[in-house]
CSV table of C-alpha atoms and ligand atoms in Angstrom, one decimal:
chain,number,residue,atom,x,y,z
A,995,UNK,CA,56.9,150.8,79.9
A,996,UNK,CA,60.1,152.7,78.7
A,997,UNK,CA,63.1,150.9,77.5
A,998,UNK,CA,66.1,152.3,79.3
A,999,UNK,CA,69.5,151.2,78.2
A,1000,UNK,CA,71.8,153.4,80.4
A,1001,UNK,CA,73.7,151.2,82.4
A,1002,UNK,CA,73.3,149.9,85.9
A,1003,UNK,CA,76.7,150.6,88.0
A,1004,UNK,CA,78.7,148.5,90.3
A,1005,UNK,CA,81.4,149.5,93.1
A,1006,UNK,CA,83.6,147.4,94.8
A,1007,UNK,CA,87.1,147.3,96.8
A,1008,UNK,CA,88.4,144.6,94.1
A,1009,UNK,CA,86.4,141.4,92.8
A,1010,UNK,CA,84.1,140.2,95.5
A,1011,UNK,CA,81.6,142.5,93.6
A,1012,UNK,CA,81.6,139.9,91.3
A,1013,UNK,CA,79.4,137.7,93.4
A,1014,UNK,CA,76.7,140.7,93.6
A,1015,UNK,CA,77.4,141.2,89.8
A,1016,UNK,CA,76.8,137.1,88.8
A,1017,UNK,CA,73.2,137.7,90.9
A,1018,UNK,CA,72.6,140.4,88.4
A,1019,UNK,CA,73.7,138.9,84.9
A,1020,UNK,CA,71.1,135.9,86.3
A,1021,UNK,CA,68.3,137.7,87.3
A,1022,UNK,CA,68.6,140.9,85.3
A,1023,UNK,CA,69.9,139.0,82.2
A,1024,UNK,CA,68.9,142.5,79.6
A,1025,UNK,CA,70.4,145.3,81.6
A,1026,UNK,CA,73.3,147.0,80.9
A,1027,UNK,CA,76.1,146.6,83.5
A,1028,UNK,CA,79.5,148.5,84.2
A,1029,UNK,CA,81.4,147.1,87.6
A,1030,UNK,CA,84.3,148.5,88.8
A,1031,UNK,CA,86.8,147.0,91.2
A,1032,UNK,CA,89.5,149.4,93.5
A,1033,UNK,CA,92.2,146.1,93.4
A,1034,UNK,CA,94.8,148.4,93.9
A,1035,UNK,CA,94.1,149.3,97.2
A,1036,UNK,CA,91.6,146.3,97.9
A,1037,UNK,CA,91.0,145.0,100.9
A,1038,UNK,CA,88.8,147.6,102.6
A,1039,UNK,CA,87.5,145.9,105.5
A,1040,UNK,CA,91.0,147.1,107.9
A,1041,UNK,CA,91.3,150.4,106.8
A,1042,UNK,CA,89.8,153.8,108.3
A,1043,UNK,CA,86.7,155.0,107.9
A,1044,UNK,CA,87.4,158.4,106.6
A,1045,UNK,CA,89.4,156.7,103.6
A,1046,UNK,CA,86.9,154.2,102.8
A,1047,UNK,CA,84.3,157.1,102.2
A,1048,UNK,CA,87.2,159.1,100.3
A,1049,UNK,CA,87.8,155.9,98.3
A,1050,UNK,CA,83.9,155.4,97.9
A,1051,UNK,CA,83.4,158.7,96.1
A,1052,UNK,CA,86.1,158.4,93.7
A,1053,UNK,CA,84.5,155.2,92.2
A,1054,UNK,CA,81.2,156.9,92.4
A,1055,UNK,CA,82.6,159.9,90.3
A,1056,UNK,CA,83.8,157.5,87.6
A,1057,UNK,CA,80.5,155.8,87.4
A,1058,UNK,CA,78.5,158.8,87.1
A,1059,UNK,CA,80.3,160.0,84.3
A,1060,UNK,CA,79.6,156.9,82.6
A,1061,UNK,CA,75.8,158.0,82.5
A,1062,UNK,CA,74.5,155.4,85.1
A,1063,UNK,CA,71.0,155.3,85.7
A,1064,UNK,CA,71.2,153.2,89.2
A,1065,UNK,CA,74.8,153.0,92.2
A,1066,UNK,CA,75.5,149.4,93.5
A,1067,UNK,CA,77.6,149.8,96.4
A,1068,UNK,CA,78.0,146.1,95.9
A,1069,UNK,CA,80.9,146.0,99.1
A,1070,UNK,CA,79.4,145.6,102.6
A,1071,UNK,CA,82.4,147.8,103.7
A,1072,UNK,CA,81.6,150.5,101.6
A,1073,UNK,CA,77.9,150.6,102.1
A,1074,UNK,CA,78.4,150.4,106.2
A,1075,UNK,CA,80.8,153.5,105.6
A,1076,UNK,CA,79.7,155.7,102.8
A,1077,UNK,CA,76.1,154.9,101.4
A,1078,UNK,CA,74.0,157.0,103.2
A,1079,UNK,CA,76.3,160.0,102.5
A,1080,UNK,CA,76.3,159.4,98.8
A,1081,UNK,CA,72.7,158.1,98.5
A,1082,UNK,CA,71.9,161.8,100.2
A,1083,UNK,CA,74.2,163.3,96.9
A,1084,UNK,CA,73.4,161.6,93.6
A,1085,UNK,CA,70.7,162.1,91.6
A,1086,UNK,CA,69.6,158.4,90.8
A,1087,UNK,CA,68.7,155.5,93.4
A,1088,UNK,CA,71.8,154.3,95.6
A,1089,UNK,CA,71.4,150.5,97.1
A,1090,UNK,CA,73.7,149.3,99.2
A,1091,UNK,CA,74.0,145.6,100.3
A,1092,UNK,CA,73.0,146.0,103.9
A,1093,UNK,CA,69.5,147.2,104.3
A,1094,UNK,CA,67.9,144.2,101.6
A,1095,UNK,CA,70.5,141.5,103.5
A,1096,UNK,CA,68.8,143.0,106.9
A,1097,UNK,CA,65.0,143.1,105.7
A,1098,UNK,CA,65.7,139.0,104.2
A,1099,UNK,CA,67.1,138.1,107.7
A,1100,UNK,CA,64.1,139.4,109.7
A,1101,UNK,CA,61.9,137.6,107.4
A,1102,UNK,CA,63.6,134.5,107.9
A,1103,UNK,CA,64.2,134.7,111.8
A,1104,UNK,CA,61.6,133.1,114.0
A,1105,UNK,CA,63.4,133.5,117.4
A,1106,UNK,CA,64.7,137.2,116.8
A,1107,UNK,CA,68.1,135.9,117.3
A,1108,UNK,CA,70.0,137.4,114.4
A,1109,UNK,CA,74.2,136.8,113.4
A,1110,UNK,CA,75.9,139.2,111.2
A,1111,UNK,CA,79.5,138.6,110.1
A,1112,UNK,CA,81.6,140.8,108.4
A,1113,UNK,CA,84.6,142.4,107.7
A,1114,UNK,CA,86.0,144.8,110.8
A,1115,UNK,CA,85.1,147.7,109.0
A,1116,UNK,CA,81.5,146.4,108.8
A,1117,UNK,CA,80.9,145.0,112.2
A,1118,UNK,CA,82.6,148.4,113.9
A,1119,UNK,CA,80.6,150.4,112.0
A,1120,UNK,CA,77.1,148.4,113.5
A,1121,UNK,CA,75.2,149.5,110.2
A,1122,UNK,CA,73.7,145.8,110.1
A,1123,UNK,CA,72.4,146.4,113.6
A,1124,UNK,CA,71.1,149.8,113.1
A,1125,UNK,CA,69.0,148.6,110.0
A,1126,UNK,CA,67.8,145.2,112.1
A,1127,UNK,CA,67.0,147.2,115.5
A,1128,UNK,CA,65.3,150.3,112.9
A,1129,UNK,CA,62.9,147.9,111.2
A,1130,UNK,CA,62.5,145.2,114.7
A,1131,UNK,CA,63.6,146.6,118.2
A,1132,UNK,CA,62.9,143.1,119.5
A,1133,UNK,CA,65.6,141.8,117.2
A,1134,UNK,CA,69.0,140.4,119.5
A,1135,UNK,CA,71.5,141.2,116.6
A,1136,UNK,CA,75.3,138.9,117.2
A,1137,UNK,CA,77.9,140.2,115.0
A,1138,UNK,CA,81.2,139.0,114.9
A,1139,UNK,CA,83.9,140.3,112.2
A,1140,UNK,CA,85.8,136.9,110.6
A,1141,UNK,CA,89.1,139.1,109.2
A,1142,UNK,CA,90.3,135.8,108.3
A,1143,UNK,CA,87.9,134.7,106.0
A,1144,UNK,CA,88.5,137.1,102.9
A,1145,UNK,CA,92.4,135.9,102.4
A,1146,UNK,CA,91.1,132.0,102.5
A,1147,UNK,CA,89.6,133.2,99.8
A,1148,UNK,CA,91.7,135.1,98.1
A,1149,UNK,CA,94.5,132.6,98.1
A,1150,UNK,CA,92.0,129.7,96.8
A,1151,UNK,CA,91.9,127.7,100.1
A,1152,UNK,CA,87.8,127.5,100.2
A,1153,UNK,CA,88.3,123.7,100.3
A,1154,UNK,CA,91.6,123.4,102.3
A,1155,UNK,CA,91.8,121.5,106.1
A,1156,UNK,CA,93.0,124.8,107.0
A,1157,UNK,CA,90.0,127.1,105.7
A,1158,UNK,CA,88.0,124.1,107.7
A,1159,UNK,CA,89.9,125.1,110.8
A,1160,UNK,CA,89.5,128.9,110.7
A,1161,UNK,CA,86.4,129.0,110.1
A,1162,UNK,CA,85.5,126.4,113.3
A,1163,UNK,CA,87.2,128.7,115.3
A,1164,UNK,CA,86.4,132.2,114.2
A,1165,UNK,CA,82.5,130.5,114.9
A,1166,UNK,CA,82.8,129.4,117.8
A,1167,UNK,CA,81.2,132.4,119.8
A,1168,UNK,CA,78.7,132.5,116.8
A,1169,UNK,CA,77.3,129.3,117.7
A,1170,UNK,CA,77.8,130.0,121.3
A,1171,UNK,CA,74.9,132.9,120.3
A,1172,UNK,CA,72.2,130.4,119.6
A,1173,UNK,CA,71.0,132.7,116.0
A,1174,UNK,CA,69.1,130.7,114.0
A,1175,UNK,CA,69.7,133.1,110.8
A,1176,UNK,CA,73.2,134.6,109.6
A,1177,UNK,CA,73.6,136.9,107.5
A,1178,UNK,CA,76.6,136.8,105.2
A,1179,UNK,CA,77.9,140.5,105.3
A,1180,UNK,CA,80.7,140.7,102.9
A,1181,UNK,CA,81.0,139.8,99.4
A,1182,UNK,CA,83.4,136.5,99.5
A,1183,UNK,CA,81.2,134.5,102.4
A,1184,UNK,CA,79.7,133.2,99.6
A,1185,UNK,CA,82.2,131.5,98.4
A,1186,UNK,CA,82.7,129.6,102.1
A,1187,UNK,CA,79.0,129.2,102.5
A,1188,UNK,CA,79.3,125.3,102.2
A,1189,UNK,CA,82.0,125.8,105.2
A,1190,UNK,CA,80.0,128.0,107.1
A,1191,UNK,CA,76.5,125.7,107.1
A,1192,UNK,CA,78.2,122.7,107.9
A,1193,UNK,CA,79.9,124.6,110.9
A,1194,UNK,CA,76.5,126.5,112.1
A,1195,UNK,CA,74.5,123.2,111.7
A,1196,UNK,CA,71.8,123.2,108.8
A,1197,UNK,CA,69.0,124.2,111.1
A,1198,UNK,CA,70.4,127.7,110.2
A,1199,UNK,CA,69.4,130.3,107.5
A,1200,UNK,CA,72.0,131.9,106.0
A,1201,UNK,CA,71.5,135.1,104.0
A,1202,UNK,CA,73.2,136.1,100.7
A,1203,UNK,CA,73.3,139.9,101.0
A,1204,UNK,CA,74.3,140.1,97.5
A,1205,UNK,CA,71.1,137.9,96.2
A,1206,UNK,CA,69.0,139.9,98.1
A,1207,UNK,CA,70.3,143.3,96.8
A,1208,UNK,CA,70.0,142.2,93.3
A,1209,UNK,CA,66.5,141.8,94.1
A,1210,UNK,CA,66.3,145.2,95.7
A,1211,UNK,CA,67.2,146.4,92.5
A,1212,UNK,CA,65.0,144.5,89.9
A,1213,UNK,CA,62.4,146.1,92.4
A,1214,UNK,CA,63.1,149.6,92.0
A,1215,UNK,CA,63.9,149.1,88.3
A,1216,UNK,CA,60.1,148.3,87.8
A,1217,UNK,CA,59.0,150.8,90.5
A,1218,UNK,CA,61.0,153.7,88.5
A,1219,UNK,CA,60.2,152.1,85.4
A,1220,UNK,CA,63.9,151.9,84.2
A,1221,UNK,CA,64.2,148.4,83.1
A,1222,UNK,CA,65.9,147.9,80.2
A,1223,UNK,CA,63.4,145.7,78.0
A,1224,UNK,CA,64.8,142.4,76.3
A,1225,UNK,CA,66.8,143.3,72.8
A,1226,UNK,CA,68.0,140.7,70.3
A,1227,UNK,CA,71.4,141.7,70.6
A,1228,UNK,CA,73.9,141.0,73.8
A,1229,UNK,CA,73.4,143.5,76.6
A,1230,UNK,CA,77.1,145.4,77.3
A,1231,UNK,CA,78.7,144.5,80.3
A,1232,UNK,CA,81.9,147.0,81.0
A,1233,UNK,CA,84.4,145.9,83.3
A,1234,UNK,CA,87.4,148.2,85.0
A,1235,UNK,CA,89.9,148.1,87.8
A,1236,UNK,CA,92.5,150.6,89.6
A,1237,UNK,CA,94.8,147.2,89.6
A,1238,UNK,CA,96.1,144.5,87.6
A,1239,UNK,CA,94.0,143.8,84.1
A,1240,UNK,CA,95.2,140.0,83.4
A,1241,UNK,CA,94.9,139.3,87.2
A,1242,UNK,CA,91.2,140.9,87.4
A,1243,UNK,CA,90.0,138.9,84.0
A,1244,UNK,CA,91.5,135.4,85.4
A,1245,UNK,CA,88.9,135.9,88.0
A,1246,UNK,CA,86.1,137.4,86.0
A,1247,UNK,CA,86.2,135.3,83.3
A,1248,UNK,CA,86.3,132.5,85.4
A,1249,UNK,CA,83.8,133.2,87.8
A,1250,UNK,CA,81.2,134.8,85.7
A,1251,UNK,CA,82.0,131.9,83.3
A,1252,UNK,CA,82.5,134.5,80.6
A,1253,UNK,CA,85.6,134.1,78.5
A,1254,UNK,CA,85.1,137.3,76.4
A,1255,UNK,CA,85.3,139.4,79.5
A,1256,UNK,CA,88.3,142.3,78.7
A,1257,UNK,CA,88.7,144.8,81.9
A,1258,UNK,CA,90.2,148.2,81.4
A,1259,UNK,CA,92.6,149.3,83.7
A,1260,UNK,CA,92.1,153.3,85.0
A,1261,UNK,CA,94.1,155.4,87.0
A,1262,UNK,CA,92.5,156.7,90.0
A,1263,UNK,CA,94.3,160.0,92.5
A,1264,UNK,CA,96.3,157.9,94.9
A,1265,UNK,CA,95.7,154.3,93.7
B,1388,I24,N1,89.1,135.2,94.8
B,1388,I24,C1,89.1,136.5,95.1
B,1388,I24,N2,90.2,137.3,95.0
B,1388,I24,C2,91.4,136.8,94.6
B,1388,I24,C3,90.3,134.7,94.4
B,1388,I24,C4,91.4,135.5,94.3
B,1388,I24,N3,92.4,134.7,93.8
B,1388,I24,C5,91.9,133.4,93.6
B,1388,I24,N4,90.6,133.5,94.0
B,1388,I24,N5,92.5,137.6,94.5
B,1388,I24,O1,88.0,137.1,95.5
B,1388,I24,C6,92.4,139.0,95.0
B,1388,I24,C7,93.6,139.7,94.6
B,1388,I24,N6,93.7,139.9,93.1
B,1388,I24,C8,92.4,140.2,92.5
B,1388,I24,C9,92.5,140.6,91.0
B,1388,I24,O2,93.4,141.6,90.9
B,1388,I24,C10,94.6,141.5,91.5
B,1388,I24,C11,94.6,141.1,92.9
B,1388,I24,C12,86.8,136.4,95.5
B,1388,I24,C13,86.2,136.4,94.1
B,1388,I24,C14,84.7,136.3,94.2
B,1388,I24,C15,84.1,136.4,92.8
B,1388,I24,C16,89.6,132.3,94.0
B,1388,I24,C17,88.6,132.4,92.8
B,1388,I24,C18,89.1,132.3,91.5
B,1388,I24,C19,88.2,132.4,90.4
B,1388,I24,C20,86.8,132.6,90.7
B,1388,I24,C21,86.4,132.8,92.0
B,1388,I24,C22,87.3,132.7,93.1
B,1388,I24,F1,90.4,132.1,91.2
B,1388,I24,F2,86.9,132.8,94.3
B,1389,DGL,N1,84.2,143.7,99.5
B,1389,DGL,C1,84.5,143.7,100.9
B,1389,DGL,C2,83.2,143.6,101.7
B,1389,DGL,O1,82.2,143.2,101.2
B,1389,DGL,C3,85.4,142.6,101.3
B,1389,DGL,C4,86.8,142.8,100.8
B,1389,DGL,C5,87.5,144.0,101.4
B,1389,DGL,O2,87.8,144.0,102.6
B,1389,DGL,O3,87.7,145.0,100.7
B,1389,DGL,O4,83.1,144.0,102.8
């Protein structure tokens, strides 16, 4: 076993990374991390996909020159778009969070009756489909994109009436579908996953794309025998955004439930 301490890199349209990243710092507790979030022109999920993939590579770039041994593409958006076209580029292992959120669903499924939602730019793109029909052609795949869902969160409504409401409604024809296993294909869904199970009914599996992924990678850590061996002193985890520094830290810090967190702010061609 070697001990490699180059870091493990994380890309994202802003901070919903941060739930892919807080599966990492749990079960990949020695490895160096460095995550970086594109606030200034987050959210991804409306825009086109030619500058999604244009975005993509510019956070790639900055990564790789940061000596990376492993790419998260830890934003469904990003990974529907771009991640076969910069897996096909780069020199170390690419995961996305689509294929390992896709493999956990058709584990779980017993009636082949699979939900996927998303942001538009991941349901239009139908990369969740592909992957489910690739690995099961029996597989009925539902996908329905919930554009609604990612400002609840970001304005801190998870546990509002209204959030309740929205998220009723935007279900409706998801329930209507019968799945009995959804698969939560964007980064903030976890946050409304209480929401979401008590609208689909309990009976239903939900799947955390961004647990599964982190998985994905602990896997092909061992497998290319990169893992990073347990040290005695703290691991580094490096934090940068294209946006606001005290904005991204009130959310990191809080979420990760790490107060020393101290983002640096980069400039990036256009954001
Ligand atoms: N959650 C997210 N984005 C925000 C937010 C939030 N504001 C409150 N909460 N804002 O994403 C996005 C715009 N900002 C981002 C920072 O730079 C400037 C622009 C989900 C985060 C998932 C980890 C709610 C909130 C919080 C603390 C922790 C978690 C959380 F305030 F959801
Ligand atoms: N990170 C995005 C995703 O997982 C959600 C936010 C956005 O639209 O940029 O699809």
């Amino acid at each position: 076993m070697s001990k490699n301490e180059q870091p493990i890199g994380f890309i994202d349209s802003g901070v919903g990374g941060l739930t892919v990243l807080k599966e990492a710092l749990k079960q990949l507790p020695n490895e160096n991390v460095i995550y970086l979030g594109d606030n200034a022109r987050c959210p991804y999920g409306p825009r086109p996909k030619e500058q999604i993939l244009a975005f993509t590579w510019q956070l790639t770039k900055f990564l790789l020159e940061k000596n990376i041994k492993m790419l998260v593409i830890a934003c469904n958006t990003a990974t529907a778009v771009a991640l076969d076209e910069i897996k096909e580029k780069l020199p170390i292992p690419v995961v996305g969070v689509i294929l390992p959120g896709a493999r956990a669903a058709v584990k779980a499924t017993k009636t082949n009756k699979i939900g996927i939602i998303g942001t538009q730019g991941t349901i239009q793109s139908a990369s969740y489909e592909t992957a489910l029909r690739l690995k099961v052609p029996e597989i009925q795949p539902f996908s329905l994109a919930c554009p609604r869902f990612v400002p609840i969160v970001e304005s801190n409504q998870v546990r509002s009436s209204v959030a309740k409401k929205i998220v009723a409604e935007t279900l409706l024809p998801m329930q209507r579908a019968k799945v009995d296993t959804l698969i939560l294909g964007c980064t903030h869904y976890p946050l409304l996953r209480p929401l979401i199970q008590s609208v689909m009914g309990e009976k239903v599996t939900l799947i955390d794309s961004g647990v599964e992924t982190i998985g994905e990678v602990s896997m092909l850590l061992d497998y290319f025998d990169i893992a990073h061996l347990p040290v005695n002193h703290q691991p580094i985890r490096e934090f940068y955004t294209t946006g606001s520094v005290d904005a991204f830290n009130q959310i990191a810090r809080t979420w990760l439930e790490k107060p020393e967190i101290n983002a640096k702010h980069i400039k990036i061609k256009g954001a």
